[in-house]
Amino acid sequence: MNIFSVLHCEFRKIIRSNVFGLVFLVFAFGPIMMGVGTILSSNTGDINWQMYLTELLSGLAALGLIGYTFISAWVFGREFSDKTIKDLLAKPVSRSQIVMSKLLVILAWDLLLALFMFVVALAAGGVLGVTGWSAALIGDVFV
């Protein structure tokens, strides 16, 4: 068995679980609520994309950290709660490959969740009527 087969197995376990979809559902509410709160708390009532994204991304960083920690704990902890750790360690795979595949799955899931939250934040801003959109703005916000 090589690392790709172990990685494939980890991806299948994650995608088949109910937690995968539930995490995306729960973390869709964060950008929506933060977007509404940012627009309602602006003094002038007219907020542009620069202000909106700057405030929103600083708030989403904390929410993302909580989500990424939960994901990491769940991926490693489920082997013990499901009592499959003894089966996993009996397979002809080194422990380092198991850990590396879990870390790569966590990285992929976290990146996908961050992208998802950003897209939801953009959609919420569009629905709420934030003005001043430009494609160069995305680069300015992240730099």
GROMACS .gro file of C-alpha atoms in nm:
model
  143
    1MET     CA    1   0.000   0.000   0.000
    2ASN     CA    2   0.130   0.341  -0.085
    3ILE     CA    3   0.039   0.686   0.045
    4PHE     CA    4  -0.213   0.745  -0.235
    5SER     CA    5  -0.427   0.446  -0.142
    6VAL     CA    6  -0.425   0.550   0.225
    7LEU     CA    7  -0.510   0.906   0.123
    8HIS     CA    8  -0.794   0.781  -0.097
    9CYS     CA    9  -0.930   0.579   0.194
   10GLU     CA   10  -0.916   0.884   0.424
   11PHE     CA   11  -1.095   1.102   0.170
   12ARG     CA   12  -1.370   0.843   0.129
   13LYS     CA   13  -1.419   0.814   0.506
   14ILE     CA   14  -1.450   1.191   0.538
   15ILE     CA   15  -1.686   1.244   0.246
   16ARG     CA   16  -1.916   0.961   0.351
   17SER     CA   17  -1.957   1.098   0.701
   18ASN     CA   18  -2.243   1.325   0.803
   19VAL     CA   19  -1.998   1.566   0.963
   20PHE     CA   20  -1.857   1.674   0.626
   21GLY     CA   21  -2.182   1.828   0.506
   22LEU     CA   22  -2.280   1.950   0.851
   23VAL     CA   23  -1.959   2.151   0.887
   24PHE     CA   24  -2.027   2.333   0.560
   25LEU     CA   25  -2.386   2.399   0.662
   26VAL     CA   26  -2.286   2.539   1.001
   27PHE     CA   27  -2.005   2.752   0.865
   28ALA     CA   28  -2.227   2.903   0.596
   29PHE     CA   29  -2.411   3.092   0.870
   30GLY     CA   30  -2.095   3.268   0.993
   31PRO     CA   31  -2.028   3.478   0.682
   32ILE     CA   32  -2.397   3.553   0.640
   33MET     CA   33  -2.445   3.674   0.997
   34MET     CA   34  -2.116   3.864   0.998
   35GLY     CA   35  -2.206   4.030   0.668
   36VAL     CA   36  -2.544   4.139   0.798
   37GLY     CA   37  -2.385   4.261   1.121
   38THR     CA   38  -2.117   4.457   0.937
   39ILE     CA   39  -2.368   4.633   0.717
   40LEU     CA   40  -2.607   4.709   1.003
   41SER     CA   41  -2.327   4.841   1.226
   42SER     CA   42  -2.183   5.080   0.967
   43ASN     CA   43  -2.247   5.439   1.074
   44THR     CA   44  -2.290   5.586   0.729
   45GLY     CA   45  -2.518   5.315   0.599
   46ASP     CA   46  -2.316   5.307   0.277
   47ILE     CA   47  -2.043   5.046   0.293
   48ASN     CA   48  -1.811   4.952   0.009
   49TRP     CA   49  -1.651   4.618  -0.069
   50GLN     CA   50  -1.312   4.721   0.072
   51MET     CA   51  -1.456   4.791   0.418
   52TYR     CA   52  -1.694   4.498   0.401
   53LEU     CA   53  -1.429   4.238   0.313
   54THR     CA   54  -1.171   4.376   0.554
   55GLU     CA   55  -1.408   4.357   0.850
   56LEU     CA   56  -1.556   4.029   0.740
   57LEU     CA   57  -1.226   3.849   0.686
   58SER     CA   58  -1.091   3.955   1.024
   59GLY     CA   59  -1.400   3.809   1.188
   60LEU     CA   60  -1.394   3.495   0.977
   61ALA     CA   61  -1.035   3.425   1.078
   62ALA     CA   62  -1.145   3.348   1.433
   63LEU     CA   63  -1.442   3.144   1.315
   64GLY     CA   64  -1.219   2.953   1.076
   65LEU     CA   65  -0.968   2.875   1.348
   66ILE     CA   66  -1.241   2.716   1.557
   67GLY     CA   67  -1.363   2.518   1.258
   68TYR     CA   68  -1.017   2.400   1.157
   69THR     CA   69  -0.945   2.287   1.511
   70PHE     CA   70  -1.273   2.095   1.524
   71ILE     CA   71  -1.196   1.927   1.192
   72SER     CA   72  -0.848   1.824   1.303
   73ALA     CA   73  -0.972   1.684   1.632
   74TRP     CA   74  -1.253   1.499   1.461
   75VAL     CA   75  -1.035   1.339   1.192
   76PHE     CA   76  -0.789   1.201   1.444
   77GLY     CA   77  -1.039   1.134   1.722
   78ARG     CA   78  -1.292   0.940   1.522
   79GLU     CA   79  -1.057   0.642   1.497
   80PHE     CA   80  -1.075   0.609   1.875
   81SER     CA   81  -1.447   0.680   1.912
   82ASP     CA   82  -1.537   0.439   1.631
   83LYS     CA   83  -1.293   0.184   1.779
   84THR     CA   84  -1.119   0.141   1.444
   85ILE     CA   85  -0.770   0.241   1.557
   86LYS     CA   86  -0.665  -0.119   1.619
   87ASP     CA   87  -0.779  -0.217   1.269
   88LEU     CA   88  -0.598   0.080   1.119
   89LEU     CA   89  -0.272  -0.002   1.293
   90ALA     CA   90  -0.293  -0.369   1.186
   91LYS     CA   91  -0.286  -0.280   0.816
   92PRO     CA   92   0.040  -0.304   0.622
   93VAL     CA   93   0.085   0.073   0.624
   94SER     CA   94   0.339   0.267   0.821
   95ARG     CA   95   0.214   0.498   1.092
   96SER     CA   96   0.382   0.792   0.926
   97GLN     CA   97   0.176   0.731   0.610
   98ILE     CA   98  -0.142   0.719   0.816
   99VAL     CA   99  -0.062   1.046   0.989
  100MET     CA  100   0.050   1.212   0.666
  101SER     CA  101  -0.271   1.108   0.488
  102LYS     CA  102  -0.481   1.244   0.774
  103LEU     CA  103  -0.290   1.573   0.771
  104LEU     CA  104  -0.332   1.608   0.394
  105VAL     CA  105  -0.706   1.540   0.423
  106ILE     CA  106  -0.732   1.801   0.698
  107LEU     CA  107  -0.543   2.052   0.481
  108ALA     CA  108  -0.769   1.989   0.181
  109TRP     CA  109  -1.084   2.013   0.394
  110ASP     CA  110  -0.968   2.335   0.561
  111LEU     CA  111  -0.881   2.497   0.228
  112LEU     CA  112  -1.216   2.396   0.084
  113LEU     CA  113  -1.395   2.533   0.391
  114ALA     CA  114  -1.206   2.865   0.370
  115LEU     CA  115  -1.291   2.902   0.002
  116PHE     CA  116  -1.654   2.813   0.074
  117MET     CA  117  -1.681   3.073   0.351
  118PHE     CA  118  -1.529   3.338   0.124
  119VAL     CA  119  -1.774   3.259  -0.158
  120VAL     CA  120  -2.066   3.272   0.086
  121ALA     CA  121  -1.935   3.609   0.212
  122LEU     CA  122  -1.919   3.742  -0.145
  123ALA     CA  123  -2.272   3.618  -0.213
  124ALA     CA  124  -2.399   3.775   0.109
  125GLY     CA  125  -2.237   4.106   0.017
  126GLY     CA  126  -2.397   4.096  -0.326
  127VAL     CA  127  -2.740   4.020  -0.184
  128LEU     CA  128  -2.706   4.293   0.080
  129GLY     CA  129  -2.618   4.551  -0.184
  130VAL     CA  130  -2.257   4.637  -0.106
  131THR     CA  131  -2.128   4.887  -0.364
  132GLY     CA  132  -1.792   4.947  -0.530
  133TRP     CA  133  -1.702   4.601  -0.665
  134SER     CA  134  -1.390   4.553  -0.875
  135ALA     CA  135  -1.187   4.244  -0.958
  136ALA     CA  136  -0.866   4.411  -0.838
  137LEU     CA  137  -1.025   4.450  -0.496
  138ILE     CA  138  -0.982   4.082  -0.418
  139GLY     CA  139  -0.604   4.112  -0.461
  140ASP     CA  140  -0.596   4.429  -0.249
  141VAL     CA  141  -0.783   4.264   0.038
  142PHE     CA  142  -0.550   3.965   0.058
  143VAL     CA  143  -0.226   4.162   0.030
   0.00000   0.00000   0.00000
